[in-house]
mmCIF file of C-alpha atoms and ligand atoms in Angstrom:
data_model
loop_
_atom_site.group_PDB
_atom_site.id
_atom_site.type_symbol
_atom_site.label_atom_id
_atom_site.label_comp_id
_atom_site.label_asym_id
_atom_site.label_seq_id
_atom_site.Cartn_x
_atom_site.Cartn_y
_atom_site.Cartn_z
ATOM 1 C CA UNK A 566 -14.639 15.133 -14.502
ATOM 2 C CA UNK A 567 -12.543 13.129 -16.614
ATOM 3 C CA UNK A 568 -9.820 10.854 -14.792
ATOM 4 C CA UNK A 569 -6.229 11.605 -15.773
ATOM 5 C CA UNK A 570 -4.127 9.663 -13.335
ATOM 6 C CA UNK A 571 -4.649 6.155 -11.521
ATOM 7 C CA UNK A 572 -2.494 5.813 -8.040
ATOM 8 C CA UNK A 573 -1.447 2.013 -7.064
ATOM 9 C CA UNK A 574 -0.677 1.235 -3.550
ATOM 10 C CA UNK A 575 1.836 -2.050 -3.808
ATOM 11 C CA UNK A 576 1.374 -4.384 -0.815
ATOM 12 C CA UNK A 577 -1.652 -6.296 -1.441
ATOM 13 C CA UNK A 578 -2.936 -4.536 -4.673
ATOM 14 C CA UNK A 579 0.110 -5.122 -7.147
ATOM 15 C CA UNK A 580 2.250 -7.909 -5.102
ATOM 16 C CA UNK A 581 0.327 -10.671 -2.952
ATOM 17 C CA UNK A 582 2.830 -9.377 -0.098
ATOM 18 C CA UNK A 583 1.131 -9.333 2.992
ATOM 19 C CA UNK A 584 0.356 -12.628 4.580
ATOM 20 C CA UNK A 585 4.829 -12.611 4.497
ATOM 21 C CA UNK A 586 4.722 -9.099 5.968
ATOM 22 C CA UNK A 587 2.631 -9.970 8.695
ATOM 23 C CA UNK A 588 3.917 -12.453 9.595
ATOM 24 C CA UNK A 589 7.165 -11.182 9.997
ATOM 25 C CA UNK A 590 5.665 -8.563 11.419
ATOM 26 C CA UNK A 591 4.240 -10.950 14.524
ATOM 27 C CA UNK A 592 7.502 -12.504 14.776
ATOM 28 C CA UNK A 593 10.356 -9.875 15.485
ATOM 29 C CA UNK A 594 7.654 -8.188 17.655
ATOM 30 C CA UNK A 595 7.108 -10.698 19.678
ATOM 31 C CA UNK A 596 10.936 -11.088 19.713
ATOM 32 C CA UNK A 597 11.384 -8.019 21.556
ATOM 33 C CA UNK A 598 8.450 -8.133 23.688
ATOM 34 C CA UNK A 599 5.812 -6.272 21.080
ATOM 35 C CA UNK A 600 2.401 -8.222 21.262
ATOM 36 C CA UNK A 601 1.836 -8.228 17.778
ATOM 37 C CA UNK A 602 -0.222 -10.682 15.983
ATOM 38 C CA UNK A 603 -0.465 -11.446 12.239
ATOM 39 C CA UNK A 604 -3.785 -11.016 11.889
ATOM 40 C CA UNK A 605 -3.947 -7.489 13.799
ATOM 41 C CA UNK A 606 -0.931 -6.821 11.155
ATOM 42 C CA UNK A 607 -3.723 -6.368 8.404
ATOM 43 C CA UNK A 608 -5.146 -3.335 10.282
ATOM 44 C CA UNK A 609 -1.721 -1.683 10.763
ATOM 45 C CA UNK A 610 -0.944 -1.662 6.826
ATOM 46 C CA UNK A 611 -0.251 1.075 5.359
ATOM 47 C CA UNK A 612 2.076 2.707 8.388
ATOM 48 C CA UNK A 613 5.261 3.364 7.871
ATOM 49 C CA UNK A 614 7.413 1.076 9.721
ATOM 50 C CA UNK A 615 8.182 4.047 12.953
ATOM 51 C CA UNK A 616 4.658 4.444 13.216
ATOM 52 C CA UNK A 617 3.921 0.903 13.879
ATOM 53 C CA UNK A 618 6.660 0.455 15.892
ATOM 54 C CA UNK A 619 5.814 3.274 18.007
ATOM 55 C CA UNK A 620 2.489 2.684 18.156
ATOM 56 C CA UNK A 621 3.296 -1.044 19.362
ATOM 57 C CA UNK A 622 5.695 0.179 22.072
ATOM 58 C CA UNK A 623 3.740 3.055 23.273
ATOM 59 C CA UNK A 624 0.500 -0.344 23.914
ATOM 60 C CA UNK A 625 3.105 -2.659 25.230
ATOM 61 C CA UNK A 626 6.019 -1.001 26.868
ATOM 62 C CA UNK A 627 4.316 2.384 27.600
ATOM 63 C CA UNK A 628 6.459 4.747 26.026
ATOM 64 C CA UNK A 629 7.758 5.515 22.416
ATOM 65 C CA UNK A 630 10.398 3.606 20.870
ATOM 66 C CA UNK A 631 13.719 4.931 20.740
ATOM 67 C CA UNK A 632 15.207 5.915 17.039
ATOM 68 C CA UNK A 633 17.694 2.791 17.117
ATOM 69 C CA UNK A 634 14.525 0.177 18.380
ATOM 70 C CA UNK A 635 13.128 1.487 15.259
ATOM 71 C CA UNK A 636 15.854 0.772 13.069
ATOM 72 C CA UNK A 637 16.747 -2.364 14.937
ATOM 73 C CA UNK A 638 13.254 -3.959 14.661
ATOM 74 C CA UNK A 639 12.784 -2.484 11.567
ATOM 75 C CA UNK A 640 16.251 -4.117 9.724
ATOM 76 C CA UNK A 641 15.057 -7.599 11.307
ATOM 77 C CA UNK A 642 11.698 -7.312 9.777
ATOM 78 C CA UNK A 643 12.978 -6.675 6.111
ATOM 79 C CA UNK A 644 15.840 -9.247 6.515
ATOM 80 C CA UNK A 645 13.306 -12.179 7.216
ATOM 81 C CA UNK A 646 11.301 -10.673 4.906
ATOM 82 C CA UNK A 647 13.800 -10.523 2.439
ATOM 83 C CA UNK A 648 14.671 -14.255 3.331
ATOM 84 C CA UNK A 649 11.203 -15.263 2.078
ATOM 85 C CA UNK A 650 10.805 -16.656 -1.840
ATOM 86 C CA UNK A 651 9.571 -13.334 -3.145
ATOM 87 C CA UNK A 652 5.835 -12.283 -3.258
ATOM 88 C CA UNK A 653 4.001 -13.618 -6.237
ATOM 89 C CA UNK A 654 2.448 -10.794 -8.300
ATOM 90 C CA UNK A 655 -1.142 -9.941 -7.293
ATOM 91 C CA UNK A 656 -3.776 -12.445 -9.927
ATOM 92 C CA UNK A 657 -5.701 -9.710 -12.024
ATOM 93 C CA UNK A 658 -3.583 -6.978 -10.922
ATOM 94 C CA UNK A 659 -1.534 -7.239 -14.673
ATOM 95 C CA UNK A 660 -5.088 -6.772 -16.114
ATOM 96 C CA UNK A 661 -5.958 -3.805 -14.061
ATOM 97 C CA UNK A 662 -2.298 -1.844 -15.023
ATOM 98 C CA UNK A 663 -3.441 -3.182 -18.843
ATOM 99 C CA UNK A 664 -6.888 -1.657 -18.978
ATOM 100 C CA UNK A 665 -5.552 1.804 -16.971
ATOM 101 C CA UNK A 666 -3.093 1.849 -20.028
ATOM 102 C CA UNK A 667 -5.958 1.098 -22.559
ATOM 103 C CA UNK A 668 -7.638 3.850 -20.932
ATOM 104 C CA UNK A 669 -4.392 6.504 -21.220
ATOM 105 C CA UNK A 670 -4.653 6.870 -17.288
ATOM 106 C CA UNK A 671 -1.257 7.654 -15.731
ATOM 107 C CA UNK A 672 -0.038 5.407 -13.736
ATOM 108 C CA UNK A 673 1.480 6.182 -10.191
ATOM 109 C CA UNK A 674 2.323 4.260 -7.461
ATOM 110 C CA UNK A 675 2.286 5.461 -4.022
ATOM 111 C CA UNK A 676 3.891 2.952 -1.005
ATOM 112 C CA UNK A 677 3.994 3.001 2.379
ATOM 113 C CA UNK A 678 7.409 0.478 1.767
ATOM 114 C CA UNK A 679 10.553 1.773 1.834
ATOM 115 C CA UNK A 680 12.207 -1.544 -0.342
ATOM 116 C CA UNK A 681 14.991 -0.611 -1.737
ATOM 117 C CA UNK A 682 14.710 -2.407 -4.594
ATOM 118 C CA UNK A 683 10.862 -1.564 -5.325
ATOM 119 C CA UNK A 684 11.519 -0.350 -9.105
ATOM 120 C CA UNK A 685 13.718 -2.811 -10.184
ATOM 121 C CA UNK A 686 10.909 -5.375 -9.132
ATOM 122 C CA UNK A 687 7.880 -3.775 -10.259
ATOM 123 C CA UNK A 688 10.069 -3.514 -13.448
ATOM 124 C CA UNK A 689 10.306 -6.766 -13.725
ATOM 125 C CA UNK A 690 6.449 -7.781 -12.879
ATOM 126 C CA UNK A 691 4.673 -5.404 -14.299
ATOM 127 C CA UNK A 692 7.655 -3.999 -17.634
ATOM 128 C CA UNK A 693 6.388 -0.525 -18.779
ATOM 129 C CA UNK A 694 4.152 1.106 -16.087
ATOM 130 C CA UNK A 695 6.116 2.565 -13.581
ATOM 131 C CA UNK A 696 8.785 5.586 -13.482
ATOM 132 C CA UNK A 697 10.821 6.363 -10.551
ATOM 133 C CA UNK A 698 9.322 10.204 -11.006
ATOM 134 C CA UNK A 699 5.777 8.704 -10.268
ATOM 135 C CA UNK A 700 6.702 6.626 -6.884
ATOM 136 C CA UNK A 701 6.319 7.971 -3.331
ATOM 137 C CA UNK A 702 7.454 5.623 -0.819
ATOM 138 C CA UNK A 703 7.957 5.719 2.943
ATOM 139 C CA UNK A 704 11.361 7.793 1.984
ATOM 140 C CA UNK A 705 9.799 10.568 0.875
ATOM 141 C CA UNK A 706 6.964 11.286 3.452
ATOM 142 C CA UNK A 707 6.863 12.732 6.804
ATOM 143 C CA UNK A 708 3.626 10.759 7.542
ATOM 144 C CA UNK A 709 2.725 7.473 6.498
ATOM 145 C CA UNK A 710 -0.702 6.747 5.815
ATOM 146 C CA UNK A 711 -3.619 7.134 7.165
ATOM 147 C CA UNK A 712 -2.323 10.597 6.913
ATOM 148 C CA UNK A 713 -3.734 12.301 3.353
ATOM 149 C CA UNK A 714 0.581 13.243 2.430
ATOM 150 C CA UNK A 715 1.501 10.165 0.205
ATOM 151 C CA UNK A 716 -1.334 10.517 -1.401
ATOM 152 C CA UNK A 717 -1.368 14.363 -2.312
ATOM 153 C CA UNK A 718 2.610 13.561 -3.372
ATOM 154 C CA UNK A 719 1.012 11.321 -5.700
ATOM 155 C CA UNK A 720 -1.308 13.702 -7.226
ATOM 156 C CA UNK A 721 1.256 16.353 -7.473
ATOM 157 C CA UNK A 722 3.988 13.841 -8.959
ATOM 158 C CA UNK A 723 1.230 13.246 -11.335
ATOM 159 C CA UNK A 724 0.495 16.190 -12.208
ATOM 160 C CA UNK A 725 -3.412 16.211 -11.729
ATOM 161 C CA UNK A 726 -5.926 17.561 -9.149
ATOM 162 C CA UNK A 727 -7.759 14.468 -6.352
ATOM 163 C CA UNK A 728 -10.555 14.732 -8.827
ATOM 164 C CA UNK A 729 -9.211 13.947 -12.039
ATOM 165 C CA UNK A 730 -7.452 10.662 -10.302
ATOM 166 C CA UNK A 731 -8.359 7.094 -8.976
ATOM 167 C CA UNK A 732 -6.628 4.997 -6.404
ATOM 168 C CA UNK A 733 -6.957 1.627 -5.955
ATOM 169 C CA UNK A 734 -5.980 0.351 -2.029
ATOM 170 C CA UNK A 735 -6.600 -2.964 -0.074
ATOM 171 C CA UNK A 736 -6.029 -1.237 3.575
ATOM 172 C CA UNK A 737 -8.151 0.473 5.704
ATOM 173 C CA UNK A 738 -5.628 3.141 6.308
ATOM 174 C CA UNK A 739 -4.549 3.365 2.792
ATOM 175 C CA UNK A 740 -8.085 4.018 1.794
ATOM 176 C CA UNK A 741 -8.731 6.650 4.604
ATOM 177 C CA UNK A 742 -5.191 8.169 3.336
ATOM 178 C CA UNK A 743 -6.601 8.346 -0.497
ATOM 179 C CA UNK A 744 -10.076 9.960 0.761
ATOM 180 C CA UNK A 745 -8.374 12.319 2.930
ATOM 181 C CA UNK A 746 -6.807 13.086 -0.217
ATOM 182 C CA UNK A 747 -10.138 13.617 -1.406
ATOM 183 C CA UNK A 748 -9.797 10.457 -4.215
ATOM 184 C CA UNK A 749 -12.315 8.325 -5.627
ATOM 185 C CA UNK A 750 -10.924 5.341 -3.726
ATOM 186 C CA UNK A 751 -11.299 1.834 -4.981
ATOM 187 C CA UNK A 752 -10.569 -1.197 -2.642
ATOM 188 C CA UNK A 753 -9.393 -4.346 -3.390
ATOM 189 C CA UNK A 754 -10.075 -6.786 -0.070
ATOM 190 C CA UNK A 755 -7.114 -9.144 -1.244
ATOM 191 C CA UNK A 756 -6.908 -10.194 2.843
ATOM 192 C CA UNK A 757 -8.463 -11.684 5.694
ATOM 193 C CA UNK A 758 -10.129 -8.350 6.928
ATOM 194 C CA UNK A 759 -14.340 -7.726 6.730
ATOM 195 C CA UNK A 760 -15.288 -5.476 3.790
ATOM 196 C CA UNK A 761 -17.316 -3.642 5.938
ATOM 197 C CA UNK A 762 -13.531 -1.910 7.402
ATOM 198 C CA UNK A 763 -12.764 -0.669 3.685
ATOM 199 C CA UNK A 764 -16.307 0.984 3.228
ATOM 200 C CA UNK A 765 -16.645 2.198 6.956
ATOM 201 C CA UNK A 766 -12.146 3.908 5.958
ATOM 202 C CA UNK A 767 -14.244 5.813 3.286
ATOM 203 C CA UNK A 768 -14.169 3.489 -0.422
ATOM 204 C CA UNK A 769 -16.437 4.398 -2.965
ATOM 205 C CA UNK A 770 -16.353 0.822 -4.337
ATOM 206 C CA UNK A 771 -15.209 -2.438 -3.107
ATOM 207 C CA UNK A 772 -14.542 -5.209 -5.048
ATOM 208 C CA UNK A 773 -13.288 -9.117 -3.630
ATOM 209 C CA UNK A 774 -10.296 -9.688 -6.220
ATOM 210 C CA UNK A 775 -7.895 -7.866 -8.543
ATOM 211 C CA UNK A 776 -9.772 -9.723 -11.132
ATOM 212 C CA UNK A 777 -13.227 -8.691 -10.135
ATOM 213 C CA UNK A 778 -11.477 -5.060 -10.356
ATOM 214 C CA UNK A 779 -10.366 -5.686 -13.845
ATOM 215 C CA UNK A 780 -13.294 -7.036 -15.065
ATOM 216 C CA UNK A 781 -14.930 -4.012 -14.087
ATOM 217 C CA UNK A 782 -12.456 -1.382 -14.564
ATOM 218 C CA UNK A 783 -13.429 -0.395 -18.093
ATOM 219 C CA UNK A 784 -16.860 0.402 -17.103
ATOM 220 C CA UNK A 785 -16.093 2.583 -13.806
ATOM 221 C CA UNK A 786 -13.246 4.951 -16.183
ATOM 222 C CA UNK A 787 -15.513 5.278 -18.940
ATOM 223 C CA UNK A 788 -18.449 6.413 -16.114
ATOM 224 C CA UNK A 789 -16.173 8.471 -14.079
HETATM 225 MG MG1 MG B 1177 -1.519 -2.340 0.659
#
């Protein structure tokens, strides 16, 4: 089957984003009485913000958070987020996007994030690849990953079937999202997490880098 459509997750794959976001993360829950680390940050990525939230409070306070915690926690995780110099872009992941072009592949992305200003960015970093009609973001799910929805939004707002596309993930849940999907799921470990989590979520491949992806990417579309 020949591949048609290549779906980005952001965070860690396109933007070298999370070490910021967890740490944020670790610090307005701990703020509010949410034993949150960094580190066990990594393994929450790809939530939307609610369901880490909820999940949190359900662990530490023993019940779900209310709708305005969510909000609350939520606004005081993007605004020290926001107060951070801005992610650099991801090292390889311009080479990746370049080669997925060489190859005609369209190019989706699909976000747990719910940034605001997400196109105007990517814009910016990565001119040319992305279209507001190819984006699913935390705004337009009713489940965040690991559940399969962004991921099938992205295949319909691409307009091919899970076997004519790729994705290309650095989270555990991400990837179980994609394969849910049923997508050939690449994995980029761009954090501090084992590789063995990304195989054990369900990856086909994993590679160390961005770059290792892009030095490799030719070969895997021309064999898939
Ligand atoms: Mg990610």
């Amino acid at each position: 089957m020949e591949k048609r459509a290549i779906l980005f997750d952001m965070d860690g794959v396109l933007f070298d984003s999370m070490p910021g976001h967890a740490r944020c993360w670790e610090e307005v829950c701990q703020d509010v009485g949410l034993d949150l680390t960094a580190s066990e940050a990594y393994f929450h990525e790809g939530r939307t913000a609610k369901g880490t939230i909820d999940l949190l409070a359900r662990r530490c306070w023993g019940r779900e958070a209310t709708t305005e915690e969510v909000e609350r926690i939520y606004a005081a995780k993007c605004k020290l987020f926001n107060s951070l110099p801005p992610a650099p872009k991801m090292p390889g992941a311009e080479a990746v996007l370049y080669e997925a072009k060489r190859a005609g592949l369209i190019i989706t992305l699909v976000t747990g994030s719910g940034q605001q200003s997400l196109l105007e960015r990517l814009n910016q970093a990565y001119p040319n690849c992305f279209v507001r009609e190819r984006m699913v973001t935390s705004d337009d799910v009713q489940h965040g990953k690991p559940n399969p929805e962004p991921y099938l939004m992205g295949l319909q707002k691409s307009g091919v079937t899970a076997e004519e596309a790729l994705v290309v993930e650095n989270a555990p849940l991400g990837v179980q999202a994609a394969v849910a999907a049923g997508i050939f799921t690449i994995a980029v470990n761009t954090g501090p997490l084992p590789e063995k989590a990304l195989f054990d979520a369900g990856a086909s491949l994993v590679f160390p880098s961005m770059q290792a992806l892009a030095e490799a990417f030719a070969e895997i579309v021309s064999k898939k």
